[in-house]
Amino acid sequence: MTSCALPLTGETGTVASMRRGACPSLAEPMQTGDGLLVRLRPTDDSLTLPKVIALATAAERFGNGIIEITARGNLQLRGLSAASVPMLAQAIGDAEIAIAEGLAIEVPPLAGIDPDEIADPRPIATELREALGARQVPLKLAPKLSVVIDSGGRFGLGAVVADIRLQAVSTVVGVAWVLSLGGTSTKASIVGTLAGNAVVPALVTILEKLAIRGTTVRGRDLDPSEIRALCRCETSSERPAAPRSAAIPGIHALGNADTVLGLGLAFAQVEAAALASYLHQVQALGANAIRLAPGHAFFVLGLCPETAAVAQSLAASHGFRIAEQDPRNAIATCAGSKGCASAWMETKGMAERLVETAPELLDGSLTVHLSGCAKGCARPKPSELTLVGAPSGYGLVVNGAANGLPSAYTDENGMGSALARLGRLVRQNKDAGESAQSCLTRLGAARVSAAFEQG
């Protein structure tokens, strides 16, 4: 971890030439359409409200004032320059915000305070960071390699893709950890079961194995049987139960009168001034900290049930997503043309247009992906409906990713009516109790494409 200013030279020696696929950091920002971008992984315990307010002030002073929370729950600050990044780093250090660097080691957002978790994963995460930090020669790993330590609480990380995953399970002799490789909790390859004192040595052994094989090798590339023998895991073929995680937006009682408020960012972004204003308001209600969460979300801590309701109402007035039923939950957007030189779509404005003209699509049963270009940064995996920006207009990919072949096209002038036709298609054909996803699946891709393109 660090809280000090960092150099701005990476592998290529300049901040603007950082290769795509690496993680933008204070040391190696990434050039985007609106300047340099940095991604931060603050430690949970460091994000008291005064510190977050200080960070928002710095984002506005040294960047363009746009703050993002990524799909994995990291912070991104936009609109920076080579001159302003060191000043941002200094402001983060002055605010005593601890930033985790190197390997991404992820725990659930309410780790340590979720009454439903089987074990607190933070000691393992801390011990692993310390073990890696104590090495004389740091391990060279794939840039986006991640370790997920899931404690089994109500806001677990089962849907988050991980190279190496530990999932807590209860046994007759206490807590054990199921080790798996690659994918989400339902698709990862099971390696075996580890006792608590064997966990960190096993993780270090796996990471060393990955480092030996090179910086392009990921967890999915390892042989589970080889890792099982190498780490001396107990054989386990049974996949741990993966309970459905609760929706983050909303008021959640944690027991012992503790209450947290879950909020989401509208289309993954918030203006720094608006965030600071809101945090000042909830601080007056007794809130004391936030926890970042996957899905472009965060929790507000320190509230009681009565003040949480007031804080939720204030959040709605600031444009945050406050409920599971919010139609904006069903839209995935990248930075768009306002934040990326590669984008051909102003995705945030298009998302607002989608909410206004085709609410029938946004019942939560499917995801509409708005991608500024075919790279699909916001959602690499397939979506039921993907709109992709191009020099000549917009393409629709049905049941595919942004890099798929569009089956229908329209230009800027026709986009509003095309979205309206998709909404009308669902409204006029959906059976009683049927979801938008089921309706579109029944109608078929050809009919969906025809409605988008020509009605």
Short mmCIF file of C-alpha atoms in Angstrom, two decimals:
data_model
loop_
_atom_site.label_atom_id
_atom_site.label_comp_id
_atom_site.label_asym_id
_atom_site.label_seq_id
_atom_site.Cartn_x
_atom_site.Cartn_y
_atom_site.Cartn_z
CA MET A 1 0.00 0.00 0.00
CA THR A 2 1.06 3.57 -0.48
CA SER A 3 -0.13 7.08 0.15
CA CYS A 4 2.73 9.03 -1.38
CA ALA A 5 3.42 10.62 -4.74
CA LEU A 6 4.60 8.20 -7.38
CA PRO A 7 6.72 8.43 -10.55
CA LEU A 8 4.95 8.77 -13.85
CA THR A 9 7.09 6.48 -15.96
CA GLY A 10 5.92 3.00 -16.87
CA GLU A 11 7.28 0.28 -19.10
CA THR A 12 7.42 2.57 -22.10
CA GLY A 13 8.65 5.61 -20.20
CA THR A 14 5.66 7.89 -20.77
CA VAL A 15 2.25 8.15 -19.23
CA ALA A 16 0.47 8.47 -22.56
CA SER A 17 1.85 5.27 -24.03
CA MET A 18 0.68 2.77 -21.43
CA ARG A 19 -0.39 -0.39 -23.24
CA ARG A 20 -4.05 -1.28 -23.37
CA GLY A 21 -4.90 -4.15 -21.03
CA ALA A 22 -2.78 -2.84 -18.17
CA CYS A 23 -4.38 -1.24 -15.15
CA PRO A 24 -4.12 2.56 -15.03
CA SER A 25 -2.66 3.71 -11.72
CA LEU A 26 -1.03 6.78 -10.21
CA ALA A 27 2.30 5.42 -11.41
CA GLU A 28 1.00 4.59 -14.88
CA PRO A 29 -2.07 6.62 -15.87
CA MET A 30 -3.86 5.78 -19.11
CA GLN A 31 -4.47 8.26 -21.91
CA THR A 32 -8.17 8.60 -22.75
CA GLY A 33 -10.29 11.00 -24.75
CA ASP A 34 -10.59 13.45 -21.85
CA GLY A 35 -7.02 13.31 -20.57
CA LEU A 36 -5.30 10.85 -18.27
CA LEU A 37 -7.22 8.33 -16.18
CA VAL A 38 -6.08 6.73 -12.93
CA ARG A 39 -7.65 3.78 -11.15
CA LEU A 40 -7.39 3.56 -7.36
CA ARG A 41 -8.02 0.68 -4.98
CA PRO A 42 -8.34 2.34 -1.57
CA THR A 43 -8.35 0.00 1.40
CA ASP A 44 -11.82 -0.24 2.91
CA ASP A 45 -10.87 1.13 6.30
CA SER A 46 -9.31 4.26 4.78
CA LEU A 47 -12.47 5.71 3.26
CA THR A 48 -13.86 7.84 6.05
CA LEU A 49 -16.15 10.60 4.81
CA PRO A 50 -13.64 13.44 5.31
CA LYS A 51 -11.12 11.50 3.24
CA VAL A 52 -13.59 10.83 0.43
CA ILE A 53 -14.59 14.49 0.42
CA ALA A 54 -10.91 15.42 0.17
CA LEU A 55 -10.51 12.99 -2.73
CA ALA A 56 -13.53 14.52 -4.49
CA THR A 57 -12.02 17.99 -4.04
CA ALA A 58 -8.75 16.75 -5.53
CA ALA A 59 -10.58 15.14 -8.47
CA GLU A 60 -12.20 18.47 -9.28
CA ARG A 61 -9.01 20.47 -8.76
CA PHE A 62 -6.58 18.26 -10.66
CA GLY A 63 -8.90 16.47 -13.09
CA ASN A 64 -12.19 17.19 -14.81
CA GLY A 65 -14.29 16.45 -11.72
CA ILE A 66 -15.65 13.10 -12.93
CA ILE A 67 -15.40 10.19 -10.52
CA GLU A 68 -16.25 6.64 -11.54
CA ILE A 69 -16.73 3.42 -9.64
CA THR A 70 -15.87 0.48 -11.84
CA ALA A 71 -17.77 -2.77 -12.26
CA ARG A 72 -15.33 -4.37 -9.77
CA GLY A 73 -15.68 -1.56 -7.23
CA ASN A 74 -12.54 0.49 -7.88
CA LEU A 75 -12.34 4.28 -8.13
CA GLN A 76 -11.40 6.05 -11.35
CA LEU A 77 -10.54 9.74 -11.69
CA ARG A 78 -10.65 11.31 -15.15
CA GLY A 79 -9.36 14.34 -17.00
CA LEU A 80 -5.89 14.46 -15.44
CA SER A 81 -2.67 15.66 -17.05
CA ALA A 82 0.98 14.67 -16.70
CA ALA A 83 1.43 17.79 -14.58
CA SER A 84 -1.58 17.22 -12.34
CA VAL A 85 -1.14 13.49 -11.55
CA PRO A 86 1.74 14.12 -9.07
CA MET A 87 -0.38 16.79 -7.36
CA LEU A 88 -3.27 14.34 -7.12
CA ALA A 89 -0.93 11.75 -5.61
CA GLN A 90 0.24 14.30 -3.06
CA ALA A 91 -3.36 15.19 -2.17
CA ILE A 92 -4.16 11.51 -1.65
CA GLY A 93 -1.12 11.20 0.60
CA ASP A 94 -2.06 14.34 2.54
CA ALA A 95 -5.54 12.90 3.10
CA GLU A 96 -3.94 9.69 4.42
CA ILE A 97 -5.90 7.53 1.99
CA ALA A 98 -4.19 4.13 1.80
CA ILE A 99 -4.04 2.81 -1.76
CA ALA A 100 -3.45 -0.87 -2.44
CA GLU A 101 -1.00 -1.49 -5.26
CA GLY A 102 0.18 -4.47 -7.22
CA LEU A 103 -1.90 -7.64 -7.29
CA ALA A 104 -5.64 -7.03 -6.98
CA ILE A 105 -6.76 -8.81 -3.81
CA GLU A 106 -10.51 -8.39 -3.45
CA VAL A 107 -12.85 -9.04 -0.53
CA PRO A 108 -16.61 -8.41 -0.27
CA PRO A 109 -17.59 -4.77 0.30
CA LEU A 110 -18.88 -5.36 3.82
CA ALA A 111 -16.11 -7.71 4.91
CA GLY A 112 -15.81 -7.80 8.67
CA ILE A 113 -19.23 -6.25 9.35
CA ASP A 114 -21.57 -8.51 7.36
CA PRO A 115 -23.30 -10.74 9.93
CA ASP A 116 -23.95 -13.40 7.27
CA GLU A 117 -20.31 -13.97 6.34
CA ILE A 118 -18.73 -17.26 7.36
CA ALA A 119 -15.34 -15.73 8.18
CA ASP A 120 -13.65 -12.34 7.95
CA PRO A 121 -11.48 -12.48 4.80
CA ARG A 122 -9.44 -9.39 5.59
CA PRO A 123 -6.72 -11.09 7.69
CA ILE A 124 -5.94 -13.42 4.77
CA ALA A 125 -5.86 -10.47 2.36
CA THR A 126 -3.52 -8.54 4.68
CA GLU A 127 -1.23 -11.52 5.22
CA LEU A 128 -1.01 -12.14 1.46
CA ARG A 129 -0.16 -8.49 0.74
CA GLU A 130 2.52 -8.57 3.42
CA ALA A 131 3.97 -11.82 2.09
CA LEU A 132 4.19 -10.41 -1.42
CA GLY A 133 5.55 -7.09 -0.18
CA ALA A 134 8.32 -8.83 1.76
CA ARG A 135 9.77 -10.44 -1.35
CA GLN A 136 13.13 -9.05 -2.41
CA VAL A 137 12.19 -9.54 -6.06
CA PRO A 138 8.52 -8.73 -6.78
CA LEU A 139 6.56 -11.25 -8.80
CA LYS A 140 5.81 -10.20 -12.37
CA LEU A 141 2.22 -11.20 -13.02
CA ALA A 142 -0.42 -10.55 -15.66
CA PRO A 143 -1.57 -6.90 -15.35
CA LYS A 144 -5.18 -7.66 -14.42
CA LEU A 145 -4.60 -10.80 -12.37
CA SER A 146 -6.94 -10.94 -9.38
CA VAL A 147 -7.41 -12.92 -6.19
CA VAL A 148 -10.91 -12.99 -4.70
CA ILE A 149 -11.38 -13.99 -1.06
CA ASP A 150 -15.11 -14.46 -0.60
CA SER A 151 -16.42 -14.80 2.93
CA GLY A 152 -19.91 -15.98 2.01
CA GLY A 153 -21.90 -12.95 3.16
CA ARG A 154 -25.01 -11.46 1.63
CA PHE A 155 -22.94 -9.23 -0.66
CA GLY A 156 -20.52 -11.85 -1.88
CA LEU A 157 -18.29 -11.78 -4.95
CA GLY A 158 -19.60 -14.90 -6.64
CA ALA A 159 -20.39 -13.02 -9.86
CA VAL A 160 -16.93 -11.39 -10.02
CA VAL A 161 -14.46 -13.14 -12.31
CA ALA A 162 -11.23 -14.12 -10.53
CA ASP A 163 -7.98 -15.81 -11.49
CA ILE A 164 -7.70 -17.35 -8.04
CA ARG A 165 -10.73 -17.68 -5.76
CA LEU A 166 -11.09 -18.64 -2.12
CA GLN A 167 -14.59 -19.26 -0.86
CA ALA A 168 -15.28 -19.78 2.83
CA VAL A 169 -17.24 -22.85 3.86
CA SER A 170 -18.33 -24.11 7.28
CA THR A 171 -17.19 -27.59 8.28
CA VAL A 172 -17.57 -29.69 11.39
CA VAL A 173 -14.09 -28.62 12.48
CA GLY A 174 -14.46 -24.94 11.64
CA VAL A 175 -13.92 -22.69 8.63
CA ALA A 176 -12.22 -23.99 5.49
CA TRP A 177 -11.51 -22.33 2.16
CA VAL A 178 -12.34 -23.84 -1.21
CA LEU A 179 -9.70 -22.94 -3.80
CA SER A 180 -10.67 -22.56 -7.46
CA LEU A 181 -9.17 -21.10 -10.64
CA GLY A 182 -10.64 -18.83 -13.30
CA GLY A 183 -14.15 -17.52 -13.84
CA THR A 184 -17.02 -16.79 -11.49
CA SER A 185 -17.89 -18.95 -8.50
CA THR A 186 -20.23 -21.09 -10.61
CA LYS A 187 -17.77 -21.63 -13.47
CA ALA A 188 -14.36 -21.71 -11.79
CA SER A 189 -12.35 -24.94 -11.81
CA ILE A 190 -12.31 -26.42 -8.30
CA VAL A 191 -8.84 -27.26 -6.99
CA GLY A 192 -9.54 -28.38 -3.43
CA THR A 193 -9.96 -27.29 0.17
CA LEU A 194 -7.45 -25.53 2.41
CA ALA A 195 -7.30 -24.96 6.16
CA GLY A 196 -6.71 -21.43 7.37
CA ASN A 197 -2.98 -21.69 8.10
CA ALA A 198 -2.30 -23.21 4.67
CA VAL A 199 -4.13 -20.59 2.65
CA VAL A 200 -1.52 -17.87 2.20
CA PRO A 201 1.40 -20.25 1.49
CA ALA A 202 -0.77 -21.93 -1.15
CA LEU A 203 -1.67 -18.61 -2.74
CA VAL A 204 1.97 -17.54 -2.87
CA THR A 205 2.90 -20.87 -4.45
CA ILE A 206 0.26 -20.41 -7.17
CA LEU A 207 1.36 -16.84 -7.84
CA GLU A 208 4.97 -17.98 -8.12
CA LYS A 209 3.84 -20.60 -10.62
CA LEU A 210 2.06 -17.94 -12.66
CA ALA A 211 5.07 -15.63 -12.56
CA ILE A 212 7.38 -18.37 -13.83
CA ARG A 213 5.09 -18.95 -16.81
CA GLY A 214 5.02 -15.28 -17.79
CA THR A 215 2.88 -12.15 -17.66
CA THR A 216 0.28 -13.40 -20.12
CA VAL A 217 -0.70 -16.46 -18.09
CA ARG A 218 -3.92 -16.32 -16.05
CA GLY A 219 -5.54 -18.58 -13.49
CA ARG A 220 -7.64 -20.31 -16.13
CA ASP A 221 -4.43 -21.50 -17.81
CA LEU A 222 -3.32 -23.59 -14.82
CA ASP A 223 -4.03 -27.30 -14.41
CA PRO A 224 -6.22 -27.76 -11.28
CA SER A 225 -4.82 -31.24 -10.59
CA GLU A 226 -1.25 -29.95 -10.76
CA ILE A 227 -2.09 -27.08 -8.40
CA ARG A 228 -3.88 -29.48 -6.06
CA ALA A 229 -0.73 -31.57 -5.71
CA LEU A 230 1.55 -28.54 -5.53
CA CYS A 231 -0.46 -26.90 -2.72
CA ARG A 232 -1.38 -30.18 -0.98
CA CYS A 233 -5.07 -29.37 -1.02
CA GLU A 234 -7.67 -31.78 0.22
CA THR A 235 -9.55 -33.10 -2.78
CA SER A 236 -12.95 -31.48 -3.18
CA SER A 237 -15.24 -31.99 -6.15
CA GLU A 238 -18.26 -30.36 -4.54
CA ARG A 239 -18.81 -26.75 -5.56
CA PRO A 240 -19.70 -24.47 -2.61
CA ALA A 241 -23.22 -23.14 -2.63
CA ALA A 242 -23.35 -19.70 -4.21
CA PRO A 243 -26.30 -17.87 -2.70
CA ARG A 244 -27.71 -15.03 -4.73
CA SER A 245 -26.14 -11.81 -3.56
CA ALA A 246 -28.55 -9.18 -2.34
CA ALA A 247 -29.05 -6.13 -4.52
CA ILE A 248 -26.81 -3.34 -3.28
CA PRO A 249 -29.12 -0.31 -3.73
CA GLY A 250 -31.38 -0.04 -0.70
CA ILE A 251 -31.36 0.13 3.10
CA HIS A 252 -29.85 -2.95 4.75
CA ALA A 253 -30.05 -3.91 8.43
CA LEU A 254 -26.90 -5.67 9.65
CA GLY A 255 -28.11 -6.56 13.12
CA ASN A 256 -27.24 -4.90 16.43
CA ALA A 257 -29.07 -1.79 15.16
CA ASP A 258 -26.39 -1.26 12.47
CA THR A 259 -27.70 -0.07 9.13
CA VAL A 260 -25.96 0.56 5.82
CA LEU A 261 -27.30 2.38 2.79
CA GLY A 262 -26.44 0.94 -0.60
CA LEU A 263 -26.26 3.34 -3.54
CA GLY A 264 -25.30 3.07 -7.19
CA LEU A 265 -23.85 5.63 -9.56
CA ALA A 266 -25.97 6.52 -12.55
CA PHE A 267 -24.12 5.03 -15.53
CA ALA A 268 -20.99 4.49 -13.40
CA GLN A 269 -20.16 8.20 -12.97
CA VAL A 270 -20.75 11.06 -10.55
CA GLU A 271 -19.57 14.64 -10.50
CA ALA A 272 -17.09 15.19 -7.69
CA ALA A 273 -18.93 18.28 -6.45
CA ALA A 274 -22.22 16.38 -6.25
CA LEU A 275 -20.58 13.52 -4.36
CA ALA A 276 -18.92 15.90 -1.89
CA SER A 277 -22.19 17.77 -1.36
CA TYR A 278 -24.04 14.54 -0.63
CA LEU A 279 -21.38 13.26 1.75
CA HIS A 280 -21.45 16.52 3.70
CA GLN A 281 -25.21 16.08 4.09
CA VAL A 282 -25.07 12.47 5.29
CA GLN A 283 -22.16 13.25 7.58
CA ALA A 284 -24.54 15.55 9.43
CA LEU A 285 -26.87 12.54 9.78
CA GLY A 286 -24.16 10.46 11.48
CA ALA A 287 -22.60 8.68 8.49
CA ASN A 288 -18.87 8.13 8.94
CA ALA A 289 -17.47 6.09 6.03
CA ILE A 290 -18.18 4.42 2.72
CA ARG A 291 -17.30 1.02 1.27
CA LEU A 292 -16.89 0.65 -2.49
CA ALA A 293 -18.81 -2.20 -4.11
CA PRO A 294 -19.01 -4.03 -7.43
CA GLY A 295 -21.61 -2.88 -9.92
CA HIS A 296 -20.58 0.81 -9.79
CA ALA A 297 -21.91 1.08 -6.25
CA PHE A 298 -21.00 1.94 -2.67
CA PHE A 299 -22.31 1.61 0.87
CA VAL A 300 -22.74 4.44 3.36
CA LEU A 301 -21.87 3.35 6.91
CA GLY A 302 -22.75 4.77 10.32
CA LEU A 303 -26.47 5.39 9.84
CA CYS A 304 -29.46 4.23 11.87
CA PRO A 305 -32.73 3.14 10.21
CA GLU A 306 -34.30 6.59 10.52
CA THR A 307 -31.33 8.54 9.20
CA ALA A 308 -30.76 5.95 6.46
CA ALA A 309 -34.21 6.74 5.05
CA VAL A 310 -33.37 10.45 4.99
CA ALA A 311 -29.97 9.74 3.42
CA GLN A 312 -31.66 7.62 0.76
CA SER A 313 -34.06 10.42 -0.12
CA LEU A 314 -31.15 12.85 -0.39
CA ALA A 315 -29.32 10.37 -2.62
CA ALA A 316 -32.27 10.26 -5.01
CA SER A 317 -32.19 14.05 -5.31
CA HIS A 318 -28.49 13.83 -6.26
CA GLY A 319 -29.21 11.31 -9.01
CA PHE A 320 -27.87 8.16 -7.35
CA ARG A 321 -29.50 4.79 -7.94
CA ILE A 322 -31.34 3.98 -4.71
CA ALA A 323 -33.43 0.90 -5.49
CA GLU A 324 -33.15 -2.49 -7.17
CA GLN A 325 -36.00 -1.50 -9.51
CA ASP A 326 -34.22 1.56 -10.93
CA PRO A 327 -34.28 1.13 -14.73
CA ARG A 328 -30.73 2.49 -14.95
CA ASN A 329 -29.52 -0.67 -13.23
CA ALA A 330 -30.15 -2.52 -16.49
CA ILE A 331 -27.83 -0.35 -18.61
CA ALA A 332 -24.07 -0.84 -18.95
CA THR A 333 -22.12 2.07 -20.45
CA CYS A 334 -18.50 2.90 -21.17
CA ALA A 335 -17.09 6.43 -20.92
CA GLY A 336 -18.40 7.23 -24.40
CA SER A 337 -17.24 9.94 -26.77
CA LYS A 338 -16.94 12.51 -23.98
CA GLY A 339 -14.30 10.40 -22.27
CA CYS A 340 -12.67 8.26 -24.91
CA ALA A 341 -11.10 9.12 -28.24
CA SER A 342 -12.08 5.70 -29.63
CA ALA A 343 -15.80 6.11 -28.95
CA TRP A 344 -18.41 7.02 -31.55
CA MET A 345 -21.34 7.24 -29.13
CA GLU A 346 -22.10 9.67 -26.30
CA THR A 347 -23.14 6.78 -24.10
CA LYS A 348 -24.41 8.67 -21.05
CA GLY A 349 -26.79 10.78 -23.12
CA MET A 350 -27.86 7.69 -25.04
CA ALA A 351 -28.59 5.93 -21.75
CA GLU A 352 -30.85 8.77 -20.67
CA ARG A 353 -32.62 8.60 -24.04
CA LEU A 354 -33.09 4.85 -23.58
CA VAL A 355 -34.69 5.33 -20.17
CA GLU A 356 -37.07 7.93 -21.59
CA THR A 357 -38.05 6.21 -24.84
CA ALA A 358 -37.90 2.47 -24.11
CA PRO A 359 -38.53 1.81 -20.41
CA GLU A 360 -40.16 -1.50 -21.35
CA LEU A 361 -36.69 -2.94 -21.95
CA LEU A 362 -35.43 -2.03 -18.50
CA ASP A 363 -37.36 -4.31 -16.16
CA GLY A 364 -34.13 -5.83 -14.83
CA SER A 365 -34.41 -9.10 -16.73
CA LEU A 366 -31.77 -8.17 -19.29
CA THR A 367 -28.82 -5.85 -19.79
CA VAL A 368 -28.62 -3.23 -22.51
CA HIS A 369 -24.97 -2.51 -23.27
CA LEU A 370 -24.16 0.87 -24.79
CA SER A 371 -20.63 0.70 -26.20
CA GLY A 372 -18.84 3.62 -27.77
CA CYS A 373 -16.92 1.27 -30.05
CA ALA A 374 -16.47 -2.43 -30.78
CA LYS A 375 -13.95 -2.94 -27.94
CA GLY A 376 -16.76 -3.25 -25.39
CA CYS A 377 -14.76 -2.04 -22.39
CA ALA A 378 -17.75 -1.72 -20.04
CA ARG A 379 -19.03 -5.25 -20.66
CA PRO A 380 -16.81 -7.66 -22.61
CA LYS A 381 -19.29 -10.52 -22.26
CA PRO A 382 -22.46 -10.84 -24.39
CA SER A 383 -25.62 -8.91 -23.60
CA GLU A 384 -29.16 -9.43 -24.80
CA LEU A 385 -29.01 -6.06 -26.55
CA THR A 386 -25.77 -4.25 -27.41
CA LEU A 387 -25.67 -0.91 -29.20
CA VAL A 388 -22.29 -0.11 -30.71
CA GLY A 389 -21.07 3.25 -31.97
CA ALA A 390 -19.43 3.46 -35.40
CA PRO A 391 -18.36 6.29 -37.75
CA SER A 392 -21.54 5.85 -39.79
CA GLY A 393 -24.00 5.51 -36.92
CA TYR A 394 -25.02 2.73 -34.55
CA GLY A 395 -25.21 -1.03 -34.84
CA LEU A 396 -27.40 -3.45 -32.87
CA VAL A 397 -25.96 -6.79 -31.75
CA VAL A 398 -28.59 -9.18 -30.41
CA ASN A 399 -27.38 -11.72 -27.83
CA GLY A 400 -23.76 -10.81 -28.40
CA ALA A 401 -20.84 -8.66 -27.36
CA ALA A 402 -19.79 -5.31 -28.77
CA ASN A 403 -17.28 -6.97 -31.09
CA GLY A 404 -20.01 -9.11 -32.65
CA LEU A 405 -21.49 -8.57 -36.10
CA PRO A 406 -24.42 -6.11 -35.91
CA SER A 407 -27.67 -7.32 -37.40
CA ALA A 408 -29.24 -3.87 -37.77
CA TYR A 409 -28.10 -0.28 -38.19
CA THR A 410 -29.37 3.26 -37.84
CA ASP A 411 -27.91 6.75 -37.85
CA GLU A 412 -28.13 9.57 -35.30
CA ASN A 413 -31.37 10.89 -36.77
CA GLY A 414 -33.04 7.50 -36.55
CA MET A 415 -31.80 6.47 -33.12
CA GLY A 416 -34.68 7.90 -31.10
CA SER A 417 -37.35 6.18 -33.18
CA ALA A 418 -35.31 2.93 -33.27
CA LEU A 419 -35.24 2.79 -29.46
CA ALA A 420 -38.92 3.64 -29.28
CA ARG A 421 -39.71 0.78 -31.67
CA LEU A 422 -37.81 -1.69 -29.50
CA GLY A 423 -39.78 -0.55 -26.46
CA ARG A 424 -43.03 -0.78 -28.36
CA LEU A 425 -42.13 -4.27 -29.60
CA VAL A 426 -41.93 -5.50 -26.02
CA ARG A 427 -44.95 -3.55 -24.83
CA GLN A 428 -47.22 -4.91 -27.58
CA ASN A 429 -46.02 -8.51 -27.50
CA LYS A 430 -45.25 -9.28 -23.86
CA ASP A 431 -47.60 -11.76 -22.24
CA ALA A 432 -48.93 -11.17 -18.73
CA GLY A 433 -46.14 -11.69 -16.22
CA GLU A 434 -43.52 -12.17 -18.93
CA SER A 435 -40.15 -10.41 -18.68
CA ALA A 436 -38.61 -8.29 -21.40
CA GLN A 437 -35.86 -10.88 -21.81
CA SER A 438 -38.31 -13.74 -22.26
CA CYS A 439 -40.38 -11.70 -24.70
CA LEU A 440 -37.40 -10.81 -26.90
CA THR A 441 -36.14 -14.39 -26.81
CA ARG A 442 -39.52 -15.66 -27.93
CA LEU A 443 -39.78 -13.10 -30.72
CA GLY A 444 -36.30 -13.95 -32.00
CA ALA A 445 -33.29 -11.96 -33.11
CA ALA A 446 -34.57 -11.38 -36.65
CA ARG A 447 -37.74 -9.67 -35.47
CA VAL A 448 -35.85 -7.60 -32.90
CA SER A 449 -33.39 -6.47 -35.54
CA ALA A 450 -36.16 -5.61 -37.98
CA ALA A 451 -37.95 -3.49 -35.37
CA PHE A 452 -34.77 -1.58 -34.60
CA GLU A 453 -33.92 -0.92 -38.23
CA GLN A 454 -37.24 -0.33 -39.92
CA GLY A 455 -40.16 -0.97 -37.62
#
